[in-house]
Short mmCIF file of C-alpha atoms and ligand atoms in Angstrom, two decimals:
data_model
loop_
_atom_site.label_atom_id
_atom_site.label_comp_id
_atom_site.label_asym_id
_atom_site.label_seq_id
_atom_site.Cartn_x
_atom_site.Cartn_y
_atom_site.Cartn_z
CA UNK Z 83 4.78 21.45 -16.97
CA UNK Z 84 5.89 22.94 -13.40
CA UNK Z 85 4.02 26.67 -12.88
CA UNK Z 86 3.83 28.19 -8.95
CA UNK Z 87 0.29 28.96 -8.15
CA UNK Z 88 -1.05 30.79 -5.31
CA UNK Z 89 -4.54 28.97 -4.55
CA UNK Z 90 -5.62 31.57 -2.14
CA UNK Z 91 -3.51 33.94 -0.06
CA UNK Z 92 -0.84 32.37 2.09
CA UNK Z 93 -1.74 29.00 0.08
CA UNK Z 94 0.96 28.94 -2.65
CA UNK Z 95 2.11 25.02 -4.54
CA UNK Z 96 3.84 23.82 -7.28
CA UNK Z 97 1.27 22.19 -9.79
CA UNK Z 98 1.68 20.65 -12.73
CA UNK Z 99 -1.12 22.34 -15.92
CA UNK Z 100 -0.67 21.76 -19.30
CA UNK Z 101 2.11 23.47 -21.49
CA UNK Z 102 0.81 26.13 -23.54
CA UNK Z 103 0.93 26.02 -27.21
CA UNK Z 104 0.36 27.72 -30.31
CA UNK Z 105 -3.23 29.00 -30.56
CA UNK Z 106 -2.79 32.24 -33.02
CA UNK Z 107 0.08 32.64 -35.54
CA UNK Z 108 1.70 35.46 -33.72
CA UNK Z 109 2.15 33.53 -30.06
CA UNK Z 110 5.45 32.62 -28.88
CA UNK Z 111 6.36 29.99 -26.37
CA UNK Z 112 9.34 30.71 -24.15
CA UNK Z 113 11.16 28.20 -22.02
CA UNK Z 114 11.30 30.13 -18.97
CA UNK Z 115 14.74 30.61 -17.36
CA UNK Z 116 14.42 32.79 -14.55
CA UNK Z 117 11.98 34.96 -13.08
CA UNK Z 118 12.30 38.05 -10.51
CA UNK Z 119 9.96 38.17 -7.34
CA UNK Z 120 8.49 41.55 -6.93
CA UNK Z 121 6.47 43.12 -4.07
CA UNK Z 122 3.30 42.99 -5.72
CA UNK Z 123 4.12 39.29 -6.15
CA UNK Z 124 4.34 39.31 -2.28
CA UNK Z 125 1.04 41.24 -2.07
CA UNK Z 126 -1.07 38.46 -4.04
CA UNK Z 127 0.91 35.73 -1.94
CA UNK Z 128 -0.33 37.07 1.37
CA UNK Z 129 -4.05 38.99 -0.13
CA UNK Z 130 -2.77 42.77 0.18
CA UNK Z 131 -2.63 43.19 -3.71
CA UNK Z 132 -6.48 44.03 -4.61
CA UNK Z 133 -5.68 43.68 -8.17
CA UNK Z 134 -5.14 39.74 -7.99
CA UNK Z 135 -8.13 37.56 -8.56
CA UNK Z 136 -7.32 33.86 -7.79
CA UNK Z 137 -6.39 31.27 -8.54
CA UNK Z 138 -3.31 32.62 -10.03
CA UNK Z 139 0.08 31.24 -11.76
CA UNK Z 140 2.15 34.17 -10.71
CA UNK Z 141 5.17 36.11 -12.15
CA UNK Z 142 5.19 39.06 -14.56
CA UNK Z 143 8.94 39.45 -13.91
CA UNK Z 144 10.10 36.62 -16.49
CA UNK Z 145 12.46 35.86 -19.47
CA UNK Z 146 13.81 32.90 -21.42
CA UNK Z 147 14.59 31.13 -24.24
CA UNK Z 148 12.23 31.07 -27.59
CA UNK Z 149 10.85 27.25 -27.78
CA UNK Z 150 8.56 27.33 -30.46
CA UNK Z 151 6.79 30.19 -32.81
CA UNK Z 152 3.45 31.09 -34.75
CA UNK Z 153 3.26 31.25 -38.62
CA UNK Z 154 3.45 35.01 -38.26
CA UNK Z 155 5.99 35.45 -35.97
CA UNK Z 156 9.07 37.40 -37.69
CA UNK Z 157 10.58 39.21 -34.73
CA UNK Z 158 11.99 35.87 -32.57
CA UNK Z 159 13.12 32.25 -33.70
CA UNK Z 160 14.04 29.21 -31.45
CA UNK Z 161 16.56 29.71 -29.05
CA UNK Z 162 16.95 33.34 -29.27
CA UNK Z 163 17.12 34.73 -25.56
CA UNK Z 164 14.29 36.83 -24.52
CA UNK Z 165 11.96 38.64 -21.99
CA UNK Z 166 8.44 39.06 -21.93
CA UNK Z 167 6.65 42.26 -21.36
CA UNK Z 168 3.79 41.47 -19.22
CA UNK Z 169 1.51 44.02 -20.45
CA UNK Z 170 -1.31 43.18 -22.42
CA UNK Z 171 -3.59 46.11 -23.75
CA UNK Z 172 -6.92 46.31 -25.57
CA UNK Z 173 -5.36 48.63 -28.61
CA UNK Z 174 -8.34 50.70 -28.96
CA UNK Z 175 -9.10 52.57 -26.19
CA UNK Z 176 -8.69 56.63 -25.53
CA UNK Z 177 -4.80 55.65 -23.91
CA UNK Z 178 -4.15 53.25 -26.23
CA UNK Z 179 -5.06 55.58 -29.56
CA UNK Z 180 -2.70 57.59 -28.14
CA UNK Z 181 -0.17 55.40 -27.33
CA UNK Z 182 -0.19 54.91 -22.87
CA UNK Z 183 -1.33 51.12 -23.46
CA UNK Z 184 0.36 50.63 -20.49
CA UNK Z 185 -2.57 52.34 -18.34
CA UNK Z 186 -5.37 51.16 -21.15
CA UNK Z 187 -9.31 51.13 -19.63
CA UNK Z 188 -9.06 46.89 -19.60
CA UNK Z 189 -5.11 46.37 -19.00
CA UNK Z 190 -4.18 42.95 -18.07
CA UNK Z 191 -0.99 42.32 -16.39
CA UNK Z 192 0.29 38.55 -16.73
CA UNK Z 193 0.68 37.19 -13.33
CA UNK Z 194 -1.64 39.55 -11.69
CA UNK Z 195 -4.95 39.43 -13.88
CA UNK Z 196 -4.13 36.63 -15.78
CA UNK Z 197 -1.57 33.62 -15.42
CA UNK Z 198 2.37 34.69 -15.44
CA UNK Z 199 5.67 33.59 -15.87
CA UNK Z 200 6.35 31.59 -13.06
CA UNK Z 201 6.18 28.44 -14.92
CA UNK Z 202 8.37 26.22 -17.22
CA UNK Z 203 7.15 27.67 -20.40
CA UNK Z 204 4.78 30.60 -21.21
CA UNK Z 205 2.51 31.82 -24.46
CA UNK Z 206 2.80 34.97 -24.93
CA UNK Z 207 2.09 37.61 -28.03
CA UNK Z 208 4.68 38.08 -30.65
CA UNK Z 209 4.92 42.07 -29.93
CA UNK Z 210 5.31 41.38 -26.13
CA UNK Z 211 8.41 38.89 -26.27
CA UNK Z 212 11.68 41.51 -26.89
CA UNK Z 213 15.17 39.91 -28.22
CA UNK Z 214 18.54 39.99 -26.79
CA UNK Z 215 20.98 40.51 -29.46
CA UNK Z 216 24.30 38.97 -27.21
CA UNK Z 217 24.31 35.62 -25.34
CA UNK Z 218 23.18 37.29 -22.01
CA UNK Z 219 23.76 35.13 -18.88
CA UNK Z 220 19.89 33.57 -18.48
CA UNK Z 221 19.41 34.35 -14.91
CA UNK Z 222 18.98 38.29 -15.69
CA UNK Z 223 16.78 37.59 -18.31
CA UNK Z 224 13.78 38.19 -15.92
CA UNK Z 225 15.00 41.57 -14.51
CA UNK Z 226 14.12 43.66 -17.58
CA UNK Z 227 11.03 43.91 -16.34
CA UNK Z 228 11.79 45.64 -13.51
CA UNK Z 229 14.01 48.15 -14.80
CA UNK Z 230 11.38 49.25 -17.60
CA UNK Z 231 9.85 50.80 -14.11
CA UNK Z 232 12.72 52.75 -13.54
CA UNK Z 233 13.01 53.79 -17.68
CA UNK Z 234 9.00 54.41 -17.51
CA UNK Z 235 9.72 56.74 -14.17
CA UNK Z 236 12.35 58.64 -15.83
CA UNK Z 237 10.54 59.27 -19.24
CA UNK Z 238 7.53 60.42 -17.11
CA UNK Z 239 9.69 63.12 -15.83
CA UNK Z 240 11.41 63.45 -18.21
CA UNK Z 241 14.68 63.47 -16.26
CA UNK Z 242 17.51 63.99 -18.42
CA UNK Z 243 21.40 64.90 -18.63
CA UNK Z 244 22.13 67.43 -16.15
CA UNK Z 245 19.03 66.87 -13.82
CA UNK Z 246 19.21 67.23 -10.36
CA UNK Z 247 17.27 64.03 -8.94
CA UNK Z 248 15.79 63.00 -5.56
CA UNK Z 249 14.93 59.67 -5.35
CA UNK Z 250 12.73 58.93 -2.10
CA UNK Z 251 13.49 54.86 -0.83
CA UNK Z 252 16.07 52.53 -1.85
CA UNK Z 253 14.16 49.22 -2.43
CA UNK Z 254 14.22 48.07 -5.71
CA UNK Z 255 12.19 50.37 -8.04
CA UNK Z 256 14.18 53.12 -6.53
CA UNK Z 257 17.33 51.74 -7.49
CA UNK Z 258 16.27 51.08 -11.05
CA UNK Z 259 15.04 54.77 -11.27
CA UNK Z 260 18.46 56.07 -9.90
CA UNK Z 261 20.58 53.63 -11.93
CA UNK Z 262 18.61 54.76 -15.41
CA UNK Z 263 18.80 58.27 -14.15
CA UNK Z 264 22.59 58.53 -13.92
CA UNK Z 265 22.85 56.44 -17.56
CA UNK Z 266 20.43 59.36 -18.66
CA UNK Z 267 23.07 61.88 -17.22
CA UNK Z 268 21.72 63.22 -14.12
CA UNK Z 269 22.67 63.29 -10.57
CA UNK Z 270 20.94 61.52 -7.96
CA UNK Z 271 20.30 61.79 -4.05
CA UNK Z 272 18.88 59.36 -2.55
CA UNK Z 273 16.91 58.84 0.56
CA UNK Z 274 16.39 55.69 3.16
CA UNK Z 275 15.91 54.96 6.76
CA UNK Z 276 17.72 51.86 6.91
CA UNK Z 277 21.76 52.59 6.55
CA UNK Z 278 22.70 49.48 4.23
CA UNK Z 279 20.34 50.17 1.24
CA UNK Z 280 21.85 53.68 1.43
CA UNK Z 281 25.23 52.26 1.00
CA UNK Z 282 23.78 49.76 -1.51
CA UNK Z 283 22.95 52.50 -3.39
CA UNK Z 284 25.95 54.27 -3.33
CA UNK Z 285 27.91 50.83 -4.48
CA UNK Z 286 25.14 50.94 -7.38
CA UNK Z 287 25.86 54.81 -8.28
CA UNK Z 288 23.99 57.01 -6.04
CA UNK Z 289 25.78 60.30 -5.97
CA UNK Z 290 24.47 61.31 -2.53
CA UNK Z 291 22.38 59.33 0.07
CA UNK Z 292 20.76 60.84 2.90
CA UNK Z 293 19.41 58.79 5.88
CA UNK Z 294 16.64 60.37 6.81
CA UNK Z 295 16.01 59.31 10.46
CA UNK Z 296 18.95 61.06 11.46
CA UNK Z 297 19.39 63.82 8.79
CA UNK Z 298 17.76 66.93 7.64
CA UNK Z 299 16.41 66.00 4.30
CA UNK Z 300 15.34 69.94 3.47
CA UNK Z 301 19.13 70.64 4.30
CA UNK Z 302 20.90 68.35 2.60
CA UNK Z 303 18.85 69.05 -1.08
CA UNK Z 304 19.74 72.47 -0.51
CA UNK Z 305 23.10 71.93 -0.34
CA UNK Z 306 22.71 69.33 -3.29
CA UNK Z 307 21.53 71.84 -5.25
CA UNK Z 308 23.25 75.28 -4.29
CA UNK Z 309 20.07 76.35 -2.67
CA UNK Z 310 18.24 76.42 -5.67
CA UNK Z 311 15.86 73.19 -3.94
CA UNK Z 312 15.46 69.79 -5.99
CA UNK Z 313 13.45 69.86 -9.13
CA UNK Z 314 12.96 66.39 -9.85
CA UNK Z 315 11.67 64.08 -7.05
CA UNK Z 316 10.45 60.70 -7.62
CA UNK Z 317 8.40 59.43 -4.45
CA UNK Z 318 9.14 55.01 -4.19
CA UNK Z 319 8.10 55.51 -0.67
CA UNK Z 320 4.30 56.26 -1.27
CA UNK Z 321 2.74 57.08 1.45
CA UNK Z 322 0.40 59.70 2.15
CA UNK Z 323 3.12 61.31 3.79
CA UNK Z 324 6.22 61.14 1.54
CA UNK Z 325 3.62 62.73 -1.25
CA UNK Z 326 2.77 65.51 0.67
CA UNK Z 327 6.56 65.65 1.59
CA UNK Z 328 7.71 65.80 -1.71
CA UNK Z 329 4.87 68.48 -2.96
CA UNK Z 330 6.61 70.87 0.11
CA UNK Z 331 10.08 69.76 -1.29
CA UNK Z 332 10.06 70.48 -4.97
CA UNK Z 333 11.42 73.79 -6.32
CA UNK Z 334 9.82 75.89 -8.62
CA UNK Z 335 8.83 74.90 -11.66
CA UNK Z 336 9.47 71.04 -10.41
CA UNK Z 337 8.43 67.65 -11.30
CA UNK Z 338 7.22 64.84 -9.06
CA UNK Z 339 6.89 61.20 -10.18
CA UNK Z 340 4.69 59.28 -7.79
CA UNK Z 341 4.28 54.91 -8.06
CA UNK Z 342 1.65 54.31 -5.21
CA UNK Z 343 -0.91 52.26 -5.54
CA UNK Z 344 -2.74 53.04 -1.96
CA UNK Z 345 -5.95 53.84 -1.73
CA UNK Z 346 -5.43 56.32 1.29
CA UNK Z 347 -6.10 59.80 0.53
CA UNK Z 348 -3.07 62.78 1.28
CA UNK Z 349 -3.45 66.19 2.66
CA UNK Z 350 -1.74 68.34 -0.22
CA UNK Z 351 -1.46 71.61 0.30
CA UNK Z 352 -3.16 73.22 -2.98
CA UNK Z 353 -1.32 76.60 -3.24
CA UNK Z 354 2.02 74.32 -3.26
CA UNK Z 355 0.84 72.92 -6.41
CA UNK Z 356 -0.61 76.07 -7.57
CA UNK Z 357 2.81 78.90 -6.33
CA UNK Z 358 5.43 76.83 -7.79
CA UNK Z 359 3.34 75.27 -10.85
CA UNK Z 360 4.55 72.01 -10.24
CA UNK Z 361 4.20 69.04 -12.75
CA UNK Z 362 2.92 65.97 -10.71
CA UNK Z 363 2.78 62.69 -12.66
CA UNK Z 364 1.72 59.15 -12.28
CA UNK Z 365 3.87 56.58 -13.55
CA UNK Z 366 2.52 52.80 -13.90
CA UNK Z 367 4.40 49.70 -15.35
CA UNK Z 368 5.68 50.15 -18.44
CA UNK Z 369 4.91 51.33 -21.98
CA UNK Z 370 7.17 49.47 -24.69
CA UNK Z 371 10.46 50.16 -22.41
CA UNK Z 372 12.14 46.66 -22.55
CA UNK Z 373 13.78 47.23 -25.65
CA UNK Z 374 15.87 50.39 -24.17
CA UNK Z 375 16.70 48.14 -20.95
CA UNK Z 376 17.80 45.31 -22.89
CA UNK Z 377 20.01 47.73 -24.51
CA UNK Z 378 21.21 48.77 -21.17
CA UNK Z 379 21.72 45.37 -20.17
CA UNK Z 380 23.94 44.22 -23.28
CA UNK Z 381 26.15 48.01 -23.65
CA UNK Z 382 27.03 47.60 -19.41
CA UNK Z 383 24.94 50.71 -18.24
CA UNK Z 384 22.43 49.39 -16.69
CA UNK Z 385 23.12 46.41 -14.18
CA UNK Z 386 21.19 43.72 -13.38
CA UNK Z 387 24.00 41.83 -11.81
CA UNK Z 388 23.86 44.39 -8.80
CA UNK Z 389 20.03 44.58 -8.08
CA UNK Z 390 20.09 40.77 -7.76
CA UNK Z 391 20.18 39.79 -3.89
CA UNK Z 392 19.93 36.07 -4.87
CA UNK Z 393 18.83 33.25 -7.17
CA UNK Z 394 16.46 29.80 -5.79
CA UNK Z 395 15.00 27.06 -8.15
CA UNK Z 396 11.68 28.14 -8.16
CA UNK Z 397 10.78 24.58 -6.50
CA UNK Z 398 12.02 26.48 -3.54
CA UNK Z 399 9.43 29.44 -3.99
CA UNK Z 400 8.42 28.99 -0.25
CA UNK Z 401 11.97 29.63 1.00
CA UNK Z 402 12.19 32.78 -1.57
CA UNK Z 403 9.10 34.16 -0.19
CA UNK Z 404 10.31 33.34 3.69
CA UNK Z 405 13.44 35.31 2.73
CA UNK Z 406 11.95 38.35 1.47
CA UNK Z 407 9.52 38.68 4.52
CA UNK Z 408 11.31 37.75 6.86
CA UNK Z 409 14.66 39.76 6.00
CA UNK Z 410 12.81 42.75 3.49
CA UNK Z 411 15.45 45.27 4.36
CA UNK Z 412 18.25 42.99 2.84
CA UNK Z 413 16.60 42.19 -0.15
CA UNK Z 414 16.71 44.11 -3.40
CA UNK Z 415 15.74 41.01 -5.81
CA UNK Z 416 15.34 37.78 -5.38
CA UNK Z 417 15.85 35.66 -9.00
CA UNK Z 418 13.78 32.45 -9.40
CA UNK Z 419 15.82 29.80 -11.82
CA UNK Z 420 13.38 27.16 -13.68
CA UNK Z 421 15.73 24.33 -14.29
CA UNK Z 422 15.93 20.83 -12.86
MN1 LIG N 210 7.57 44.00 -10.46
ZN1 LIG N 211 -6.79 49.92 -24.32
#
């Protein structure tokens, strides 16, 4: 079968490996369909993502159609519609026993520590494939994935119907987190500094956007929140900066999400923590969230359709990746299709 493989960074090729098959009597094989390029994807391609070992068959943004199943598998038959959580945990460690397998001591992530979904079929784990109950067009199948981030973001802060929410960057993790934050009944604001995400997000169901190399941030949440200041801020900008931003920014009593994955250290100002007793939580790929987004997907409040930017045969991966580097600010998500 077809898989993309980055040999070393800036070295990516199509190459044909074997197709998997059955090895225990709980593995799936999925015909892969389509496939969602993410920034981290972008990282391993040019050697920023210090995660990836290589060799690699990318891809951890992938769904398709059931092929063929172990003698244990109950959950999925062939041709069911699917996508694959990419998560693979150890089950016994301290956050596994208590149920964060998603951060567990040896976490694997497929198509970052081990091989992914950008490839004609894939083997995965009975409890990691999740079922779509309608006939759901096959090129979304691979954007579960990334809006179990934005599920996983709001459960970690626990944002909820009437929530007042700032949402720092419009990329494509922020627009997940704002589109499952309205479904969960609160109201966002959102921040950029490039004017078409902003009115991206507003299309997608942003209440308020605020560009912030022309507007006063601090001003606008107050007015967002009849001076009471923001209580829920979840920081997709990560930088050193836009942490220590949102420490000063949160009101009383409020919650901050953060996603970075730099290893650059931030000057936090302690007694900000410490005065207002904020809650200031981590929030990292997913723990069992796919079956709430496919949920989303199938009852119309969550929308795949609209974080799509645009769908390539994956034999055109280098063209994909051109796209998103050359042109990152009109990009939300870029959909591989495996087909001939
Ligand atoms: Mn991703
Ligand atoms: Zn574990």
């Amino acid at each position: 079968m077809k898989a993309i493989k980055v040999i070393e960074p800036f070295k990516v090729e199509i190459v044909d490996v074997p197709k998997p098959e059955i090895q225990k009597d709980d593995d799936v094989i999925v015909r892969i369909t389509s496939g969602g390029i993410c920034g981290s994807d972008i990282g391993i391609y040019n050697g920023t993502n210090s995660l990836a070992t290589y060799p690699r068959l990318i891809g951890h943004e992938f769904g398709g159609i059931v092929e063929e199943v172990g003698k244990a598998v109950t959950s999925v038959k062939p041709g069911d519609k699917v996508a694959v959580d990419p998560v693979i945990s150890c089950g016994h460690c301290y956050a596994c026993r208590i149920g964060r397998h998603n951060v567990c001591s040896t976490l694997e992530v497929m198509g970052v520590h081990r091989d992914g979904g950008f490839a004609e079929y894939v083997c995965a784990p009975q409890e990691n494939v999740h079922l779509f109950h309608k006939d759901f067009d096959e090129s979304f199948l691979g954007l579960v994935e990334p809006f179990t981030i934005g599920v996983e973001v709001n459960r970690r802060g626990q944002i909820t119907k009437g929530d007042k929410v700032l949402v720092m960057g419009a990329g494509p993790i922020g627009m997940t987190v704002m589109q499952v934050a309205k479904r969960n009944g609160a109201q966002v604001i959102m921040t950029d500094i490039v004017k078409e995400r902003l009115d991206k997000a507003l299309s997608m169901g942003a209440d308020e956007v605020v560009l912030v190399s022309e507007e006063n941030l601090e001003e606008r949440l107050m007015k967002f929140t009849d001076q009471e200041g923001i209580p829920v801020i979840v920081d997709t900008v990560c930088s050193p900066a836009s942490f220590e931003q949102s420490v000063q920014l949160a009101c009383p009593a409020g919650r901050i999400v953060v996603l970075g994955l730099k290893n650059v250290p931030s000057q936090i100002v302690m007694a900000d923590i410490t005065k207002k007793e904020l809650t200031i939580v981590g929030s990292r790929l997913n723990n069992h969230c796919f079956d709430e987004v496919i949920a989303g997907f199938e009852d119309g409040s969550l929308h795949p359709e609209q974080l799509m930017t645009r769908a390539y045969n994956y034999k055109d991966i280098m063209e994909a990746l051109k796209e998103i580097q050359e042109h990152p600010q009109d990009v939300l998500k870029i959909v591989l299709k495996f087909e001939d």
